[in-house]
PDB file of C-alpha atoms in Angstrom:
ATOM      1  CA  LEU P   1       6.517   1.671  -0.862  1.00 98.00           C
ATOM      2  CA  LEU P   2       5.264  -1.872  -1.505  1.00 97.00           C
ATOM      3  CA  VAL P   3       4.925  -4.189   1.512  1.00 97.00           C
ATOM      4  CA  ASP P   4       4.253  -7.907   1.156  1.00 96.00           C
ATOM      5  CA  ASP P   5       5.787 -11.024   2.683  1.00 95.00           C
ATOM      6  CA  ASP P   6       5.424 -12.879  -0.638  1.00 94.00           C
ATOM      7  CA  ALA P   7       8.479 -12.117  -2.773  1.00 95.00           C
ATOM      8  CA  ASP P   8       6.639 -13.140  -5.961  1.00 93.00           C
ATOM      9  CA  VAL P   9       3.844 -10.654  -5.258  1.00 92.00           C
ATOM     10  CA  LEU P  10       6.415  -7.903  -4.627  1.00 94.00           C
ATOM     11  CA  THR P  11       8.137  -8.710  -7.924  1.00 95.00           C
ATOM     12  CA  LEU P  12       4.863  -8.631  -9.868  1.00 92.00           C
ATOM     13  CA  SER P  13       3.794  -5.382  -8.160  1.00 93.00           C
ATOM     14  CA  VAL P  14       7.112  -3.721  -9.006  1.00 95.00           C
ATOM     15  CA  ARG P  15       6.781  -4.864 -12.621  1.00 94.00           C
ATOM     16  CA  ALA P  16       3.264  -3.436 -12.809  1.00 93.00           C
ATOM     17  CA  LEU P  17       4.238  -0.028 -11.384  1.00 93.00           C
ATOM     18  CA  ARG P  18       7.716   0.444 -12.849  1.00 93.00           C
ATOM     19  CA  PRO P  19       6.468   1.583 -16.312  1.00 93.00           C
ATOM     20  CA  ASP P  20       4.723   4.518 -14.607  1.00 91.00           C
ATOM     21  CA  GLY P  21       8.143   5.866 -13.589  1.00 91.00           C
ATOM     22  CA  TYR P  22       7.771   5.695  -9.811  1.00 92.00           C
ATOM     23  CA  GLU P  23      10.676   5.232  -7.444  1.00 94.00           C
ATOM     24  CA  ILE P  24       9.701   1.954  -5.803  1.00 97.00           C
ATOM     25  CA  LEU P  25      10.821   0.753  -2.390  1.00 98.00           C
ATOM     26  CA  THR P  26       9.913  -2.691  -1.040  1.00 98.00           C
ATOM     27  CA  ALA P  27       9.675  -4.363   2.354  1.00 97.00           C
ATOM     28  CA  SER P  28       8.610  -7.847   3.398  1.00 96.00           C
ATOM     29  CA  THR P  29       7.226  -6.966   6.851  1.00 96.00           C
ATOM     30  CA  GLY P  30       5.508  -4.071   8.531  1.00 96.00           C
ATOM     31  CA  ASP P  31       8.531  -3.630  10.787  1.00 96.00           C
ATOM     32  CA  ASP P  32      10.865  -3.373   7.794  1.00 97.00           C
ATOM     33  CA  ALA P  33       8.503  -0.907   6.136  1.00 97.00           C
ATOM     34  CA  MET P  34       8.349   1.230   9.290  1.00 97.00           C
ATOM     35  CA  ALA P  35      12.155   1.362   9.341  1.00 97.00           C
ATOM     36  CA  ILE P  36      12.003   2.802   5.819  1.00 98.00           C
ATOM     37  CA  LEU P  37       9.264   5.293   6.759  1.00 98.00           C
ATOM     38  CA  ARG P  38      11.296   6.542   9.724  1.00 97.00           C
ATOM     39  CA  THR P  39      14.029   7.668   7.332  1.00 96.00           C
ATOM     40  CA  ARG P  40      12.104   8.501   4.150  1.00 95.00           C
ATOM     41  CA  SER P  41       8.909  10.189   3.162  1.00 92.00           C
ATOM     42  CA  VAL P  42       6.887   8.317   0.527  1.00 95.00           C
ATOM     43  CA  GLY P  43       3.828   9.352  -1.454  1.00 93.00           C
ATOM     44  CA  VAL P  44       2.090   5.970  -1.535  1.00 96.00           C
ATOM     45  CA  VAL P  45       2.126   2.795   0.558  1.00 97.00           C
ATOM     46  CA  VAL P  46       0.590  -0.406  -0.811  1.00 97.00           C
ATOM     47  CA  SER P  47       0.481  -3.180   1.771  1.00 96.00           C
ATOM     48  CA  ASP P  48      -0.678  -6.767   2.006  1.00 93.00           C
ATOM     49  CA  PHE P  49      -2.884  -7.549   5.004  1.00 91.00           C
ATOM     50  CA  SER P  50      -1.619 -10.966   6.163  1.00 91.00           C
ATOM     51  CA  MET P  51       2.045 -10.699   7.090  1.00 91.00           C
ATOM     52  CA  PRO P  52       4.206 -12.022   9.926  1.00 90.00           C
ATOM     53  CA  GLY P  53       4.333  -9.727  12.923  1.00 91.00           C
ATOM     54  CA  MET P  54       1.956  -6.831  12.456  1.00 93.00           C
ATOM     55  CA  ASN P  55      -0.801  -7.121   9.883  1.00 93.00           C
ATOM     56  CA  GLY P  56      -1.382  -4.577   7.143  1.00 93.00           C
ATOM     57  CA  ALA P  57      -4.008  -2.630   9.100  1.00 94.00           C
ATOM     58  CA  GLN P  58      -1.687  -2.306  12.092  1.00 95.00           C
ATOM     59  CA  PHE P  59       1.190  -1.259   9.850  1.00 96.00           C
ATOM     60  CA  LEU P  60      -0.891   1.329   7.987  1.00 96.00           C
ATOM     61  CA  ALA P  61      -2.149   2.786  11.287  1.00 96.00           C
ATOM     62  CA  GLN P  62       1.474   3.385  12.288  1.00 96.00           C
ATOM     63  CA  ALA P  63       2.290   4.718   8.809  1.00 97.00           C
ATOM     64  CA  ALA P  64      -0.674   7.124   9.029  1.00 96.00           C
ATOM     65  CA  ALA P  65       0.557   8.475  12.358  1.00 96.00           C
ATOM     66  CA  LEU P  66       4.049   9.042  10.952  1.00 96.00           C
ATOM     67  CA  HIS P  67       3.063  10.285   7.460  1.00 95.00           C
ATOM     68  CA  PRO P  68      -0.594  11.386   7.429  1.00 95.00           C
ATOM     69  CA  ALA P  69      -0.395  12.772   3.864  1.00 93.00           C
ATOM     70  CA  THR P  70       0.699   9.430   2.364  1.00 95.00           C
ATOM     71  CA  LEU P  71      -1.847   7.446   0.334  1.00 96.00           C
ATOM     72  CA  ARG P  72      -2.392   4.118   2.126  1.00 97.00           C
ATOM     73  CA  ILE P  73      -3.762   1.096   0.254  1.00 96.00           C
ATOM     74  CA  VAL P  74      -4.374  -2.519   1.294  1.00 95.00           C
ATOM     75  CA  VAL P  75      -4.214  -5.161  -1.435  1.00 93.00           C
ATOM     76  CA  SER P  76      -5.201  -8.492   0.056  1.00 89.00           C
ATOM     77  CA  GLY P  77      -6.211 -11.991  -0.897  1.00 84.00           C
ATOM     78  CA  GLN P  78      -8.628 -11.869   2.034  1.00 81.00           C
ATOM     79  CA  THR P  79     -12.085 -10.389   1.892  1.00 81.00           C
ATOM     80  CA  MET P  80     -12.630  -7.191   3.858  1.00 80.00           C
ATOM     81  CA  ASN P  81     -12.405  -7.933   7.584  1.00 85.00           C
ATOM     82  CA  ARG P  82     -13.070  -5.954  10.764  1.00 89.00           C
ATOM     83  CA  ALA P  83      -9.496  -4.685  11.065  1.00 88.00           C
ATOM     84  CA  MET P  84      -9.584  -3.353   7.498  1.00 88.00           C
ATOM     85  CA  GLN P  85     -13.033  -1.821   8.026  1.00 91.00           C
ATOM     86  CA  ALA P  86     -11.839  -0.090  11.201  1.00 89.00           C
ATOM     87  CA  GLY P  87      -8.776   1.260   9.393  1.00 88.00           C
ATOM     88  CA  LEU P  88     -10.964   2.619   6.593  1.00 90.00           C
ATOM     89  CA  ARG P  89     -13.338   4.281   9.086  1.00 91.00           C
ATOM     90  CA  LYS P  90     -10.452   5.895  10.977  1.00 93.00           C
ATOM     91  CA  GLY P  91      -8.764   7.083   7.769  1.00 90.00           C
ATOM     92  CA  GLU P  92      -5.693   4.939   8.396  1.00 93.00           C
ATOM     93  CA  ILE P  93      -6.465   3.015   5.203  1.00 93.00           C
ATOM     94  CA  HIS P  94      -7.671   4.961   2.176  1.00 94.00           C
ATOM     95  CA  HIS P  95      -8.486   2.096  -0.207  1.00 93.00           C
ATOM     96  CA  TYR P  96      -8.884  -1.673  -0.180  1.00 94.00           C
ATOM     97  CA  PHE P  97      -8.441  -3.904  -3.221  1.00 93.00           C
ATOM     98  CA  GLU P  98      -8.662  -7.676  -3.499  1.00 90.00           C
ATOM     99  CA  LYS P  99      -5.635  -9.307  -5.111  1.00 86.00           C
ATOM    100  CA  GLN P 100      -6.491  -9.964  -8.730  1.00 81.00           C
ATOM    101  CA  HIS P 101      -4.809 -10.986 -11.943  1.00 75.00           C
ATOM    102  CA  SER P 102      -4.697  -7.315 -12.977  1.00 84.00           C
ATOM    103  CA  TYR P 103      -2.964  -4.593 -10.978  1.00 90.00           C
ATOM    104  CA  GLU P 104      -4.778  -1.916 -13.030  1.00 92.00           C
ATOM    105  CA  PRO P 105      -7.287  -0.869 -10.309  1.00 93.00           C
ATOM    106  CA  VAL P 106      -4.396  -0.141  -7.929  1.00 94.00           C
ATOM    107  CA  GLN P 107      -2.443   1.651 -10.673  1.00 94.00           C
ATOM    108  CA  ALA P 108      -5.473   3.799 -11.519  1.00 94.00           C
ATOM    109  CA  CYS P 109      -6.014   4.669  -7.852  1.00 95.00           C
ATOM    110  CA  ILE P 110      -2.370   5.735  -7.470  1.00 95.00           C
ATOM    111  CA  ARG P 111      -2.422   7.765 -10.707  1.00 92.00           C
ATOM    112  CA  ASP P 112      -5.672   9.524  -9.758  1.00 93.00           C
ATOM    113  CA  TRP P 113      -4.396  10.374  -6.277  1.00 92.00           C
ATOM    114  CA  LEU P 114      -1.059  11.679  -7.544  1.00 88.00           C
ATOM    115  CA  ASP P 115      -2.796  13.693 -10.301  1.00 87.00           C
ATOM    116  CA  ALA P 116      -5.103  15.252  -7.687  1.00 87.00           C
ATOM    117  CA  ARG P 117      -2.091  16.199  -5.550  1.00 83.00           C
ATOM    118  CA  ARG P 118      -0.458  17.812  -8.556  1.00 81.00           C
ATOM    119  CA  GLY P 119      -3.660  19.747  -9.302  1.00 76.00           C
ATOM    120  CA  ARG P 120      -4.434  18.046 -12.612  1.00 63.00           C
TER     121      ARG P 120
END
């Protein structure tokens, strides 16, 4: 599940992950993403931090409560802030990445996590 209020970022993220064969869901707000998570279980959530309504840390805290086994990642154009640090300490956020030209660090994190779950 990819969550970002910037449609261009969502499009680029989908393009980066699609070759890996994942089923990809998207949402433009934390509220929309929570509506998806109430009806579906997902393996990975990648969320922006700055979004209208709830921010990425708030959204991932709710996602963690609903689906504690889901990998939760923040990809943000902002540097690490207190809300992100708190989420990392509490285990509500597993990883933080700054938005970059390459999506490879996020892809590698997802692949490694999924491989570990599959016992590879």
